[in-house]
PDB file of C-alpha atoms (C1' of nucleotides) in Angstrom:
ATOM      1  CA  UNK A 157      22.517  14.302 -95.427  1.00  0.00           C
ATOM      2  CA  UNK A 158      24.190  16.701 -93.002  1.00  0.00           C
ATOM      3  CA  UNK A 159      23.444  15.981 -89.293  1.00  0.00           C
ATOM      4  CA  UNK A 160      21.331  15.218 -86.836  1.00  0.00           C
ATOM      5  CA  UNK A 161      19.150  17.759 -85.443  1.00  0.00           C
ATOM      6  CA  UNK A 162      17.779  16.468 -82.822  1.00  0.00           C
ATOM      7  CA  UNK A 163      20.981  15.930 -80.903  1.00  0.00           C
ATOM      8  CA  UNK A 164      23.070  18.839 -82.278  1.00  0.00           C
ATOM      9  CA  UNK A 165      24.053  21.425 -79.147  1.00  0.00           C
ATOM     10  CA  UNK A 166      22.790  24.419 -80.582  1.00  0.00           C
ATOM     11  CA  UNK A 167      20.701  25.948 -77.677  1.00  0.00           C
ATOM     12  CA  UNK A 168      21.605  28.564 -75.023  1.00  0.00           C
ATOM     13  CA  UNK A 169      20.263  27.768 -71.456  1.00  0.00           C
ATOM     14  CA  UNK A 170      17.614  30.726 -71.866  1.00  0.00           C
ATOM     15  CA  UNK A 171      15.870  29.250 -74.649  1.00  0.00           C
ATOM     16  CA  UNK A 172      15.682  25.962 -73.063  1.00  0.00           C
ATOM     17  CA  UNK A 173      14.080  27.975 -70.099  1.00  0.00           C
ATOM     18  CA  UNK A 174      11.328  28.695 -72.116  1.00  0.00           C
ATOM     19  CA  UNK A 175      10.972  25.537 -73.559  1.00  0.00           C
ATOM     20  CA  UNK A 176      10.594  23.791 -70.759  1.00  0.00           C
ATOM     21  CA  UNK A 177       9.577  25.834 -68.243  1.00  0.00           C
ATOM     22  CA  UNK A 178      12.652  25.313 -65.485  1.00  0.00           C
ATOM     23  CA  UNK A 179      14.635  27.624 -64.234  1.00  0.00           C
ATOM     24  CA  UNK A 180      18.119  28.101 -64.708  1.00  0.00           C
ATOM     25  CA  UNK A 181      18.879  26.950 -61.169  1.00  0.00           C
ATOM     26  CA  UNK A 182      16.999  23.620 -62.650  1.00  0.00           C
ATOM     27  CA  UNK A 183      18.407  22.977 -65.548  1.00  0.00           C
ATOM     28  CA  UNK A 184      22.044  23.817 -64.356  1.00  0.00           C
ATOM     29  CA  UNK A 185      21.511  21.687 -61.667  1.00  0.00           C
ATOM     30  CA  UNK A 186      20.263  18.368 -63.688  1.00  0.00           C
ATOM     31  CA  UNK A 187      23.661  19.004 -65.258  1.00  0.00           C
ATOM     32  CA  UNK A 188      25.605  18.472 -61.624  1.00  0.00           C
ATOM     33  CA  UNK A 189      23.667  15.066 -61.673  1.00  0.00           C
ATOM     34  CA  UNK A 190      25.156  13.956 -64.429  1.00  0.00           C
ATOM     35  CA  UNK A 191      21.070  13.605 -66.069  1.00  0.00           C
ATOM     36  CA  UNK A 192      22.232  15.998 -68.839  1.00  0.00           C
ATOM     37  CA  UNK A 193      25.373  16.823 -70.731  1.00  0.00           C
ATOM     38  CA  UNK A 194      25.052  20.024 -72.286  1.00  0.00           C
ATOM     39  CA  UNK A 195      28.761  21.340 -74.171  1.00  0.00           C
ATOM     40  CA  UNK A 196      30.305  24.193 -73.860  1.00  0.00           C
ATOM     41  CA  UNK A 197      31.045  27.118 -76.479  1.00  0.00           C
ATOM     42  CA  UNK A 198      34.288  28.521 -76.226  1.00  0.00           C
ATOM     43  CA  UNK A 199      34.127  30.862 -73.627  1.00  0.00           C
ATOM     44  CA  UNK A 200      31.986  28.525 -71.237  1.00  0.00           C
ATOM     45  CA  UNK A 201      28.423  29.190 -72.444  1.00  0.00           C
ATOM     46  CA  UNK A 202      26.150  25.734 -71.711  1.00  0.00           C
ATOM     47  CA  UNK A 203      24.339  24.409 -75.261  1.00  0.00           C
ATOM     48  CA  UNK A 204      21.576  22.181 -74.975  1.00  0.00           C
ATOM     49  CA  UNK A 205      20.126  19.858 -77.855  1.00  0.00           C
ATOM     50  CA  UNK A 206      16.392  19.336 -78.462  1.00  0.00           C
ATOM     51  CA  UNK A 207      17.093  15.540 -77.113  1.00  0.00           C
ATOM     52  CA  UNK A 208      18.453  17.262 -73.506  1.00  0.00           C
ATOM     53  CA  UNK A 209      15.103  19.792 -73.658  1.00  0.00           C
ATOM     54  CA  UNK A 210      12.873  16.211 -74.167  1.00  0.00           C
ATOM     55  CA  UNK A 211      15.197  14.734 -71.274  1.00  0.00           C
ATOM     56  CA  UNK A 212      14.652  17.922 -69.137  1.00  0.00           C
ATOM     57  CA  UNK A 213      10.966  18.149 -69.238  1.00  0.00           C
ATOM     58  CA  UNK A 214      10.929  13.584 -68.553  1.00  0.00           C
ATOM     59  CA  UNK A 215      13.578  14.653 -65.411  1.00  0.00           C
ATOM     60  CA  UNK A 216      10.960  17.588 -64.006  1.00  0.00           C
ATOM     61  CA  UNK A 217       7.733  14.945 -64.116  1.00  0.00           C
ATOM     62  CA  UNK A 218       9.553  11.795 -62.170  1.00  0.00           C
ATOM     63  CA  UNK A 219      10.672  14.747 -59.891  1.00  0.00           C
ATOM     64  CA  UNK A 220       7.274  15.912 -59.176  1.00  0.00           C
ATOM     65  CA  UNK A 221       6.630  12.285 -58.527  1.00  0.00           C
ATOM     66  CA  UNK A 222       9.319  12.548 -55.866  1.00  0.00           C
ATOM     67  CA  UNK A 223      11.775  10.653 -57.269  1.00  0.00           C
ATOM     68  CA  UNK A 224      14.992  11.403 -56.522  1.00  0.00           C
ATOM     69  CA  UNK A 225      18.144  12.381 -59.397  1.00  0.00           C
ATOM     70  CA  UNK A 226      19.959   8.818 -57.641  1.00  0.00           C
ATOM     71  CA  UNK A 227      16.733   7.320 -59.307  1.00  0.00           C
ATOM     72  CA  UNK A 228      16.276   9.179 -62.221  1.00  0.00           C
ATOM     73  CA  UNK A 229      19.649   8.726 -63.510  1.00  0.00           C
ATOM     74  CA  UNK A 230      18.885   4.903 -62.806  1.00  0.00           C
ATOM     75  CA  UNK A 231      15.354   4.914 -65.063  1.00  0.00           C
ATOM     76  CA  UNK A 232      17.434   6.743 -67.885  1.00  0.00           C
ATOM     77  CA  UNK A 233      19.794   3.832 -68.248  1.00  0.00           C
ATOM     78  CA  UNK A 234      17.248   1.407 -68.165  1.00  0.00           C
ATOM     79  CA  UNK A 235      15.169   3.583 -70.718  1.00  0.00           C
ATOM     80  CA  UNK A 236      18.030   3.750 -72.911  1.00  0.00           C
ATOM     81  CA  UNK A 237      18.295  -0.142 -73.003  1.00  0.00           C
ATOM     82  CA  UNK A 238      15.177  -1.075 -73.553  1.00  0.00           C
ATOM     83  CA  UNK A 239      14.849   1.180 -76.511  1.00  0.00           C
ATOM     84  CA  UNK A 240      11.155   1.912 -75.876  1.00  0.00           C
ATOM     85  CA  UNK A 241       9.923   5.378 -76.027  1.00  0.00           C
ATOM     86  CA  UNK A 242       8.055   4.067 -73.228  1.00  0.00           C
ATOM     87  CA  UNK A 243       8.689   6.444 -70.175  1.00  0.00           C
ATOM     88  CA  UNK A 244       5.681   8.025 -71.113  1.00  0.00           C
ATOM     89  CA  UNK A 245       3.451   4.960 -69.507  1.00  0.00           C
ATOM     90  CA  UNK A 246       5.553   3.554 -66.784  1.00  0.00           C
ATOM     91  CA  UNK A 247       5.225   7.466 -65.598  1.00  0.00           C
ATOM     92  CA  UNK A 248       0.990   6.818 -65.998  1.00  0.00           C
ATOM     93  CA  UNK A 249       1.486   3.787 -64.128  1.00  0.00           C
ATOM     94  CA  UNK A 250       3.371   5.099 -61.180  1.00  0.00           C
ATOM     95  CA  UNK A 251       1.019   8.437 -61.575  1.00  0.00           C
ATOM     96  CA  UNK A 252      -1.837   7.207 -58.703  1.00  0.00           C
ATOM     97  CA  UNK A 253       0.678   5.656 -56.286  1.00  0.00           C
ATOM     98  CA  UNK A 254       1.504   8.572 -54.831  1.00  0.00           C
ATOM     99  CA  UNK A 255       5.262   7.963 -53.885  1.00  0.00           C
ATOM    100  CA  UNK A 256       7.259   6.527 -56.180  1.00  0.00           C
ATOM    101  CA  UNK A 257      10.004   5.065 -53.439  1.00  0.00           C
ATOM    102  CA  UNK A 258       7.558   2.121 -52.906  1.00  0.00           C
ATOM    103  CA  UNK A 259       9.090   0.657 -55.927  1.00  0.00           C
ATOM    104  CA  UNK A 260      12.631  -0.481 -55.518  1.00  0.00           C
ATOM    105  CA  UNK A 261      12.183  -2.892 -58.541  1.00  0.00           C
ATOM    106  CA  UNK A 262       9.234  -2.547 -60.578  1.00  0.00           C
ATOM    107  CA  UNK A 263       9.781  -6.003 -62.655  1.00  0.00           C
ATOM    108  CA  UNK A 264       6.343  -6.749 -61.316  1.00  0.00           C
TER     109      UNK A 264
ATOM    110  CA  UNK B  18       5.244  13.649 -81.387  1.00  0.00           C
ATOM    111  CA  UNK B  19       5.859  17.439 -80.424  1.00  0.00           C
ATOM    112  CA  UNK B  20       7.549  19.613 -82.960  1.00  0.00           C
ATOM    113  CA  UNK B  21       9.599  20.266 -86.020  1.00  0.00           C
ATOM    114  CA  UNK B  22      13.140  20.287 -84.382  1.00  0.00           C
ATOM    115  CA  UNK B  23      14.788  21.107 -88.324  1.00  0.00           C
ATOM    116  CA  UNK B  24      12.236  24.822 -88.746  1.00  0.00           C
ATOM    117  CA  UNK B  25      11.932  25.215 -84.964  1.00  0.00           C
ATOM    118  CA  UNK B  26      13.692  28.848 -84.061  1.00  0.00           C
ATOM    119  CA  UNK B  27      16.024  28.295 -81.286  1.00  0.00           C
ATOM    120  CA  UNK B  28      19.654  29.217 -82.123  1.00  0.00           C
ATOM    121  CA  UNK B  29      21.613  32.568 -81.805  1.00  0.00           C
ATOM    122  CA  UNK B  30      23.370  34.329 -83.966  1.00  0.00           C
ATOM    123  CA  UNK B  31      26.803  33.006 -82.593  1.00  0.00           C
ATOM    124  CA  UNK B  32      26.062  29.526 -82.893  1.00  0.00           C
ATOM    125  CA  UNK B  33      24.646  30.576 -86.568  1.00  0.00           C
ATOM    126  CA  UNK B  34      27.968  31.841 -87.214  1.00  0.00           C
ATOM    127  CA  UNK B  35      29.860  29.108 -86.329  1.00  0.00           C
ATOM    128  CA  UNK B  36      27.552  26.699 -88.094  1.00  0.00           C
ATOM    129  CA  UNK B  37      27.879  28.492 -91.553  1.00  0.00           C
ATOM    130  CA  UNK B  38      30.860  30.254 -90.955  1.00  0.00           C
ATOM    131  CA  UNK B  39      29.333  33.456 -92.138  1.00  0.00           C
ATOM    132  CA  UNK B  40      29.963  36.909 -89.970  1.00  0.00           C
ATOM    133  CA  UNK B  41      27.301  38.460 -88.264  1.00  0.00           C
ATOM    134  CA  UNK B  42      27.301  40.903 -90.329  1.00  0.00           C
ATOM    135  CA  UNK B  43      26.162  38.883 -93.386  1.00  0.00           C
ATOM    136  CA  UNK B  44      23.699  36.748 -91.716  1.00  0.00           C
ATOM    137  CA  UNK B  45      21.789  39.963 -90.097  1.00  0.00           C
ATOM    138  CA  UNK B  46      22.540  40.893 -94.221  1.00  0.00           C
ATOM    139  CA  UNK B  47      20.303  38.477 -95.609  1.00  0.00           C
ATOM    140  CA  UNK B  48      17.458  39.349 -93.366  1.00  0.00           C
ATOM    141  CA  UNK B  49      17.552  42.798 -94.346  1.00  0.00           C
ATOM    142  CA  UNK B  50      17.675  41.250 -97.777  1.00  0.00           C
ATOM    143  CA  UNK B  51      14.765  39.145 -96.932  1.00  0.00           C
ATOM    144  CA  UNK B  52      16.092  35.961 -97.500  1.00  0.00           C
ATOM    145  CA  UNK B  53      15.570  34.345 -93.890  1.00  0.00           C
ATOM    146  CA  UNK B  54      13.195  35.609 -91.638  1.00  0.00           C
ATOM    147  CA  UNK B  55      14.568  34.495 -88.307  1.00  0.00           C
ATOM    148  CA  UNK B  56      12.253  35.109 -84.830  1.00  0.00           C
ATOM    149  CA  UNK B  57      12.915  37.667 -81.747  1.00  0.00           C
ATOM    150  CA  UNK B  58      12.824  36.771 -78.281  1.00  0.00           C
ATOM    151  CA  UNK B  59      11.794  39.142 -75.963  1.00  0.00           C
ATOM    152  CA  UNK B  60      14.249  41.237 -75.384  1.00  0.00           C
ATOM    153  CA  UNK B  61      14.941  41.335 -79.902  1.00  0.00           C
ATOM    154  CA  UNK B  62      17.781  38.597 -79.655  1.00  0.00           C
ATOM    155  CA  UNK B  63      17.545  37.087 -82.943  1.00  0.00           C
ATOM    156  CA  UNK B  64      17.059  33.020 -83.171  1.00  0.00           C
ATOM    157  CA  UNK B  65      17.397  31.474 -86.375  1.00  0.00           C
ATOM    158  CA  UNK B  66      16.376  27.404 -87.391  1.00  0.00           C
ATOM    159  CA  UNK B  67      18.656  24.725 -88.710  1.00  0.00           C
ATOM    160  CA  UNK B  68      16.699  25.321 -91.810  1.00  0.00           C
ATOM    161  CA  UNK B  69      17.552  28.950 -91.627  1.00  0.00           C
ATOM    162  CA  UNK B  70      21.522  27.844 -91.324  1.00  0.00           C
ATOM    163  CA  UNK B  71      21.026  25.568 -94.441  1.00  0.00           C
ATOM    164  CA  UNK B  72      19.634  28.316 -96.118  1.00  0.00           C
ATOM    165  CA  UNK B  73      22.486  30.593 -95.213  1.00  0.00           C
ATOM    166  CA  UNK B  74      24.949  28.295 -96.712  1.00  0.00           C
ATOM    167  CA  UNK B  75      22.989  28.177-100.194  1.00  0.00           C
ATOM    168  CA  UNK B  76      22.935  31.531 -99.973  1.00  0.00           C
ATOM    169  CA  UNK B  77      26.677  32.215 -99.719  1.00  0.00           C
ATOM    170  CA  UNK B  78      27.351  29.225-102.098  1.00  0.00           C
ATOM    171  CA  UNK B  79      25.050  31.169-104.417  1.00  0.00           C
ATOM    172  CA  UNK B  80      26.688  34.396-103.890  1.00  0.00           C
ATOM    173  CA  UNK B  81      30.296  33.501-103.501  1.00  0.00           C
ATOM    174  CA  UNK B  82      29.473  33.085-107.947  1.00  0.00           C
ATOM    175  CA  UNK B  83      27.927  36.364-108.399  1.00  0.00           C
ATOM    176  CA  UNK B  84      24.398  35.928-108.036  1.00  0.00           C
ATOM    177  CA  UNK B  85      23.026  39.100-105.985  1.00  0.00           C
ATOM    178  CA  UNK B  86      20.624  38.807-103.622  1.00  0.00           C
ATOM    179  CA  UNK B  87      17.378  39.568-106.031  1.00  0.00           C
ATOM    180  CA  UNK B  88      18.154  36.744-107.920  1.00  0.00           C
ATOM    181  CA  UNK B  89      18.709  34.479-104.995  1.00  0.00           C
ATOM    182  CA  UNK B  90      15.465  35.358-103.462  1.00  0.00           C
ATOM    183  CA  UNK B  91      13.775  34.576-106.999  1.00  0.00           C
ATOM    184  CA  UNK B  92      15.301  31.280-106.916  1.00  0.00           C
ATOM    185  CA  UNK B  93      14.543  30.405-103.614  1.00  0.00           C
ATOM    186  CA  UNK B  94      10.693  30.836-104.733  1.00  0.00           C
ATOM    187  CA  UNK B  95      10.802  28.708-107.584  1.00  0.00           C
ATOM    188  CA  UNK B  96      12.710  26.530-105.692  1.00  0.00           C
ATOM    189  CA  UNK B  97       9.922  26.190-103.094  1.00  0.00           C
ATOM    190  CA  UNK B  98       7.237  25.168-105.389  1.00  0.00           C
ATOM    191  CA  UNK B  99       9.630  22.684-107.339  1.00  0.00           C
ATOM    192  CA  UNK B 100       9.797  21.132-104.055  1.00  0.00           C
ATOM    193  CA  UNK B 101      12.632  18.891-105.105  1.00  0.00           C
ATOM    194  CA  UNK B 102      16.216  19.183-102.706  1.00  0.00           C
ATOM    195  CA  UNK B 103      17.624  20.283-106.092  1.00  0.00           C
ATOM    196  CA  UNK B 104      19.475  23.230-105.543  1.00  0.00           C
ATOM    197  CA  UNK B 105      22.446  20.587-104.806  1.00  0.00           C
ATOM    198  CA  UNK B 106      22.125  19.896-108.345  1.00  0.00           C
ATOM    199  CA  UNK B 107      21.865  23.470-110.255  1.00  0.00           C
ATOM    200  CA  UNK B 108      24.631  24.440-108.144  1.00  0.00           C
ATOM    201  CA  UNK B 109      26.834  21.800-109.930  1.00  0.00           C
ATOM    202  CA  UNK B 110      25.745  22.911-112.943  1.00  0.00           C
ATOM    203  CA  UNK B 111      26.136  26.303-112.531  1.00  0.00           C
ATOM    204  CA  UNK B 112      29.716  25.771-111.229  1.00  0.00           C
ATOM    205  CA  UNK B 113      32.047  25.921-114.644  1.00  0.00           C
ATOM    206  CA  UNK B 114      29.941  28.612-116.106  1.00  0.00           C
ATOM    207  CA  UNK B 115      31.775  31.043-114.386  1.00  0.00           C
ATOM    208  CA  UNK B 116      29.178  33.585-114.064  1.00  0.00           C
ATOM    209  CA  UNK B 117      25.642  32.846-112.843  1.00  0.00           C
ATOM    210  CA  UNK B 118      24.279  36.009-114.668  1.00  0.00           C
ATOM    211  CA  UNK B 119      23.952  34.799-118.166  1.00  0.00           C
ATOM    212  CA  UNK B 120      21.250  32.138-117.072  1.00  0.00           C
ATOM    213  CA  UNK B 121      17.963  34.451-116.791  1.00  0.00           C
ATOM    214  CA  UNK B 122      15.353  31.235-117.219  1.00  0.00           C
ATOM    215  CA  UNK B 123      17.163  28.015-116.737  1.00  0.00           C
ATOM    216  CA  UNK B 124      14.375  26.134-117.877  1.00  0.00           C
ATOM    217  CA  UNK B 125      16.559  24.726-121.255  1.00  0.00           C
TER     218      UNK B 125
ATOM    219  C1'  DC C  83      17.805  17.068 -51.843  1.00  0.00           C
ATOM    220  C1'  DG C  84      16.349  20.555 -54.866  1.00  0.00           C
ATOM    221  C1'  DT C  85      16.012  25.342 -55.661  1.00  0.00           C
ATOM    222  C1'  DG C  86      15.979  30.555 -54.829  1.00  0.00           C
ATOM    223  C1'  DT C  87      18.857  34.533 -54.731  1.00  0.00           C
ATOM    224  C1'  DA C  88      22.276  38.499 -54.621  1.00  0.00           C
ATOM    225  C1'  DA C  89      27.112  39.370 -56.505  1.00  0.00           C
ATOM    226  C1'  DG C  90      30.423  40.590 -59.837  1.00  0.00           C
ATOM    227  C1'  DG C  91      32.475  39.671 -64.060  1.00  0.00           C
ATOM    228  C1'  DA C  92      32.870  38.275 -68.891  1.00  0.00           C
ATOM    229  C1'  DA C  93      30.968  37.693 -73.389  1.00  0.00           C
ATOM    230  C1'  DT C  94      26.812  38.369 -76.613  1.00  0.00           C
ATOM    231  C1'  DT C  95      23.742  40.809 -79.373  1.00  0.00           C
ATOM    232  C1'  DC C  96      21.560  44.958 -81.099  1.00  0.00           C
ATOM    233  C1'  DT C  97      21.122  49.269 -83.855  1.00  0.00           C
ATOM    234  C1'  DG C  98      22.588  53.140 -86.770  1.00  0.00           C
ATOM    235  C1'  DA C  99      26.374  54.891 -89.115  1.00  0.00           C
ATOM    236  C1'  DC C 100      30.629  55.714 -91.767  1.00  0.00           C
ATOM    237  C1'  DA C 101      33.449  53.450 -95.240  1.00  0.00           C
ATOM    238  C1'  DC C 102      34.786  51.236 -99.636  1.00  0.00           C
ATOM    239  C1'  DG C 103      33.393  50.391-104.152  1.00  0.00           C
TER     240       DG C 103
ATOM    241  C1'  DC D 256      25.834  45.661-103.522  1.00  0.00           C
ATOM    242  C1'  DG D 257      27.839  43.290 -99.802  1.00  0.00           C
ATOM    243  C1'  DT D 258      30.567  43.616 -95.783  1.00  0.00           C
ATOM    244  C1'  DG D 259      33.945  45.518 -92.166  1.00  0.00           C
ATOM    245  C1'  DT D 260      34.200  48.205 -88.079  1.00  0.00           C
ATOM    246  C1'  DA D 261      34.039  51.245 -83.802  1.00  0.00           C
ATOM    247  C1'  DA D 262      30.351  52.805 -80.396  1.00  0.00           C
ATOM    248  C1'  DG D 263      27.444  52.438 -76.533  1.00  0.00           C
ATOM    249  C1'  DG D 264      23.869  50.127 -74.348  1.00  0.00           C
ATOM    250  C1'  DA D 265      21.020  46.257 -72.807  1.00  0.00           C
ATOM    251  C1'  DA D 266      20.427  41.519 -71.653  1.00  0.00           C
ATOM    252  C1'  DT D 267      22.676  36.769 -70.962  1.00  0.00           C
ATOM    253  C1'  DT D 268      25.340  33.437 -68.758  1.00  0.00           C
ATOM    254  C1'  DC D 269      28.708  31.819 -65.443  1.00  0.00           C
ATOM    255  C1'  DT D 270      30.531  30.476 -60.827  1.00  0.00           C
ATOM    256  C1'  DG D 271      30.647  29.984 -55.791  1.00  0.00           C
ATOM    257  C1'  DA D 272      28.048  30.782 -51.851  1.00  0.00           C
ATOM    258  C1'  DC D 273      24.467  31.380 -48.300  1.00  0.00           C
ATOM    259  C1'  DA D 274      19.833  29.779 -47.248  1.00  0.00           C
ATOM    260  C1'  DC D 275      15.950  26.601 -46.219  1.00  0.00           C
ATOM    261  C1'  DG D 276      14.759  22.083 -45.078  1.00  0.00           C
TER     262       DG D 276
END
DNA sequence: CGTGTAAGGAATTCTGACACG
DNA sequence: CGTGTAAGGAATTCTGACACG
């Protein structure tokens, strides 16, 4: 009826923190990658949706799989194409590897 | 998957404001009043839902036609159990009546 | 590349109270 | 009853930078 809750930018960086465990530093810095677009309040304040907080926490595991943000931002287009909520298992499948830069194109 | 974006308590008062257009003042009102029961962080920052902002504008709508706050909080319980997104409705017909008071059981 | 930190400023939020009605 | 406001304090958020690697 009204909106959409999921993507509306109602969340200060703090509580995003918390819900996802980052840091500031983190989360600003996904931002400067252009892997997030948070908006601004008037006076500059950053407000995040519950869609960036699901995109934050996907961001933090493919990092910890040593991708890099040049990648990331590369799955995340993909991701959006194919429409799948499917990020979840291409991350199992890459999980056991080791190092994701093996992969330069995993059509396979 | 995870959680209940719509009852999840993540947004500040000043976002809350802007959403419903309401002053601080009367939001932090209608807790006192016991009408929304928003959550504390850590340090007592308030963070309210996007339930608790649709309740805040059913509140005012409510108010704004005379109908003090121990009547709202009755409706809002009979409401609940009704379980029907009705409120849209009674509010139309209340509207023409002029005054809210002379209804004490709607049930006609 | 990704992240920590100290630095200084600007804006937010909180409570209790006085006020009007 | 419902809401405005001035008051003072505490915590948040922001940016640019230095640092390590």
């Amino acid at each position: 009826m009204t909106d959409n809750y999921k993507s509306k930018k109602v969340i200060s960086i703090g509580v995003v923190k918390e819900l996802t465990g980052l840091s500031e530093r983190q989360i600003r810095y996904n931002e400067q990658r252009k892997l997030i677009f948070p908006e601004r309040t008037a006076n500059g304040t950053r407000k995040y949706s519950f869609s960036d907080v699901e995109t934050l926490v996907e961001i933090a595991e493919k990092r910890e799989e040593g991708v890099q943000s040049f990648e990331i931002r590369k799955e995340m287009l993909k991701d959006k194409k194919s429409k799948e909520g499917d990020s979840q298992m291409r991350r199992k499948m890459i999980r056991g590897q080791l190092n994701a830069h093996f992969r330069s194109n995993d059509r396979s």
